[in-house]
Structure formats: structure tokens, C-alpha cells
Coordinates of C-alpha atoms in Angstrom, one line a residue:
E1 CA 0.9 25.9 3.9
F2 CA -1.5 28.2 2.5
R3 CA -4.0 30.9 3.5
A4 CA -7.3 32.0 1.9
Y5 CA -7.8 35.7 2.1
P6 CA -11.2 37.5 1.8
S7 CA -10.7 38.0 -2.0
V8 CA -9.9 34.3 -2.3
I9 CA -13.1 33.4 -0.5
K10 CA -15.1 35.5 -3.0
R11 CA -13.4 33.8 -5.9
L12 CA -14.1 30.4 -4.4
L13 CA -17.8 31.3 -3.9
A14 CA -18.0 32.1 -7.6
K15 CA -16.9 28.6 -8.4
P16 CA -19.7 25.9 -8.8
V17 CA -20.3 23.2 -6.3
G18 CA -18.0 20.3 -7.3
Y19 CA -15.2 22.6 -8.4
T20 CA -11.8 21.1 -7.8
G21 CA -8.6 23.2 -7.4
Q22 CA -5.1 21.8 -7.1
I23 CA -3.0 23.3 -4.4
L24 CA 0.2 21.5 -5.6
G25 CA 1.1 18.4 -7.6
Q26 CA 3.2 16.8 -10.3
R27 CA 2.1 16.5 -13.9
A28 CA 1.8 13.1 -15.7
V29 CA 1.0 12.4 -19.3
D30 CA -2.8 12.2 -18.6
G31 CA -3.2 14.8 -15.9
S32 CA -1.7 14.8 -12.4
A33 CA 0.4 11.9 -11.1
W34 CA -0.5 13.1 -7.6
G35 CA -1.6 16.3 -5.9
I36 CA -3.2 18.0 -2.9
W37 CA -6.7 19.3 -3.9
Y38 CA -9.6 21.4 -2.5
E39 CA -13.1 20.2 -3.6
R40 CA -16.0 22.7 -3.1
T41 CA -19.1 21.0 -1.8
G42 CA -21.3 23.9 -1.0
S43 CA -21.6 27.1 1.1
T44 CA -22.5 28.0 4.6
T45 CA -23.3 31.1 6.6
V46 CA -21.1 31.9 9.6
L47 CA -20.7 34.7 12.1
D48 CA -17.7 36.9 11.4
E49 CA -16.0 37.3 14.8
E50 CA -14.5 40.6 13.9
T51 CA -17.6 42.4 12.5
L52 CA -20.2 40.3 14.3
E53 CA -22.1 40.1 11.0
E54 CA -23.1 36.9 9.1
K55 CA -21.1 36.0 6.0
T56 CA -21.2 33.3 3.4
V57 CA -18.1 31.1 3.0
P58 CA -17.4 28.1 0.7
E59 CA -17.5 24.6 2.1
G60 CA -15.3 21.8 0.9
F61 CA -12.8 19.1 1.7
W62 CA -9.1 18.4 1.2
R63 CA -8.0 15.5 -0.9
F64 CA -4.6 13.9 -1.5
G65 CA -4.1 11.6 -4.5
R66 CA -4.9 11.8 -8.2
L67 CA -7.7 13.4 -10.1
N68 CA -8.4 10.9 -12.9
A69 CA -9.2 11.8 -16.5
D70 CA -12.9 11.0 -16.0
G71 CA -13.1 13.6 -13.1
S72 CA -13.2 11.0 -10.3
F73 CA -10.6 10.9 -7.5
S74 CA -8.2 8.2 -6.5
A75 CA -7.5 10.0 -3.2
V76 CA -7.9 10.1 0.5
A77 CA -10.4 12.8 1.6
S78 CA -10.3 14.8 4.8
S79 CA -12.8 13.9 7.4
E80 CA -13.0 17.5 8.5
A81 CA -14.2 20.3 6.4
A82 CA -11.6 22.6 4.9
V83 CA -10.8 25.7 7.0
M84 CA -10.6 28.8 4.9
D85 CA -10.0 31.5 7.5
G86 CA -6.4 30.8 8.5
M87 CA -3.2 29.1 7.7
V88 CA -3.5 25.4 7.0
R89 CA -0.6 22.8 6.9
L90 CA -1.5 19.9 4.6
T91 CA 0.8 16.9 4.3
G92 CA 0.2 14.0 1.9
V93 CA 2.0 10.8 2.6
F94 CA 2.5 7.7 0.3
D95 CA 3.5 4.6 2.2
A96 CA 5.3 2.4 -0.4
R97 CA 5.2 -0.6 2.0
T98 CA 1.4 -0.7 2.1
D99 CA 0.6 1.2 -1.2
E100 CA -1.6 3.5 0.8
I101 CA -1.8 7.3 1.0
S102 CA -2.7 9.4 4.1
L103 CA -3.6 13.1 4.6
Y104 CA -2.4 15.1 7.6
L105 CA -3.8 18.4 8.8
S106 CA -1.0 19.8 11.0
R107 CA 0.3 16.7 12.8
N108 CA -3.0 14.8 12.8
V109 CA -3.9 12.1 10.3
N110 CA -7.3 13.1 8.8
G111 CA -9.5 10.7 7.0
D112 CA -8.9 7.0 6.5
P113 CA -5.8 5.8 4.5
Q114 CA -6.7 4.9 0.9
A115 CA -5.2 2.2 -1.3
F116 CA -3.2 4.0 -4.1
T117 CA -1.3 2.8 -7.2
A118 CA 1.6 5.2 -7.6
K119 CA 2.0 6.7 -11.0
A120 CA 5.3 8.3 -12.0
G121 CA 5.2 12.0 -12.5
T122 CA 7.0 13.1 -15.7
G123 CA 6.2 16.7 -15.9
E124 CA 6.2 20.0 -14.0
F125 CA 5.7 20.4 -10.3
T126 CA 2.9 23.0 -10.0
L127 CA 1.3 25.2 -7.4
G128 CA -2.3 26.4 -7.7
K129 CA -3.2 24.6 -11.0
S130 CA -3.0 21.3 -12.9
F131 CA -2.8 20.1 -16.5
S132 CA -5.7 18.1 -17.7
K133 CA -7.3 17.5 -21.1
D134 CA -4.5 19.3 -22.9
T135 CA -4.9 22.5 -21.0
W136 CA -4.0 24.2 -17.7
Q137 CA -7.0 24.3 -15.4
H138 CA -8.1 23.5 -11.8
Y139 CA -6.8 26.9 -10.7
L140 CA -7.1 27.5 -7.0
P141 CA -6.9 31.1 -5.9
V142 CA -5.0 30.8 -2.7
S143 CA -1.7 32.1 -1.3
V144 CA 0.8 29.3 -0.9
A145 CA 3.2 30.2 1.9
E146 CA 5.4 27.1 1.7
A147 CA 5.7 23.9 -0.2
R148 CA 8.1 21.0 0.5
V149 CA 8.5 17.7 -1.2
W150 CA 10.4 14.7 0.2
A151 CA 11.4 11.5 -1.6
G152 CA 12.3 8.8 0.8
A153 CA 11.0 7.1 3.9
M154 CA 10.1 8.4 7.3
A155 CA 10.0 5.7 10.0
T156 CA 7.3 7.0 12.3
E157 CA 4.5 9.6 12.6
E158 CA 6.7 11.3 15.2
Q159 CA 9.5 11.6 12.6
L160 CA 7.0 13.1 10.2
G161 CA 5.8 15.5 12.8
E162 CA 9.3 16.6 13.7
T163 CA 10.2 17.1 10.0
V164 CA 7.0 19.0 9.0
G165 CA 6.5 20.8 12.3
D166 CA 3.4 22.8 13.1

């Protein structure tokens, strides 16, 4: 779970379109073995419900998978735009039976499952950054409220929902 506060939104607006920030992931020799990412795709103007004034907010999408060394993703992307004005629960799932990954927003699968070749993570588990091209980068200025990692199988979507909660 994480929350983007007004100061975070300002920092994300300062990032260029196409910027990718890692929420969490595990390091591999050539970058991240896997991670949950935010990719900025633009900006939009919305009405601030508290002040009734217009404000500019970043637009983007969530991704779960791997950011490859060439900058491309082997990942599933959310079908809904990332929400930046409240708490968000993101869950990435790798199904070893089908070699597919899925992304959940709360209890709902979001985006189409994507074929994925698992890569063993050998390094640090990180929050808010990743290691790429011999340096730490892909910083994401958010507040992470909770992070949980499971190894093992879950039998059904209901079991996943009960374990993760809302």
C-alpha cells in the first residue's frame, strides 16, 4: 500500500513523461528480477474537491514485472490509470503453472495476464528505487504504508483476497 501526498505529486510532475519509478522489487544482476512500477504518461487537470480549484496531477499506469536493461518492460500494465490521491493496494501475482503474471488493484484483477519468464532475484529487496546500469535509480517519491511478499501458492482468487484484504 502506498499514498501519494501533495509534495509527492509535485515531485512526480517534475519528472518527464516516460519516467518509471519502482515501488518495490528485488534486484538481479542486470537490474530488477521483478517489481511493481509506476510509469508517468502525462498530466491532466482536475477539480480539487476540497478547494474547488483546478489542479494539475500526473497521469500514469501501474506495472508488475521486470524493467529490462534496454528500458522496455516485460510486465502486465494496469488497464486503469494510477490513482494518486489516496491509498492504493497493488498486488502482483506470478502463476508458476501458466508462467503468467497478473496485477490486482485491491481485490480486482486489472489488465490482462502477461506471459512472464521468471528470473531469480539475487540481491536486495528494495522500496522506492531500483538498481540499473550500475547505479541506484528509478526513485519513486511515495510513502509506502505496507509491503508484503509471499513465496508459495494460493489456490484461488478468493484466497488471495482473504490473505491480502482490502
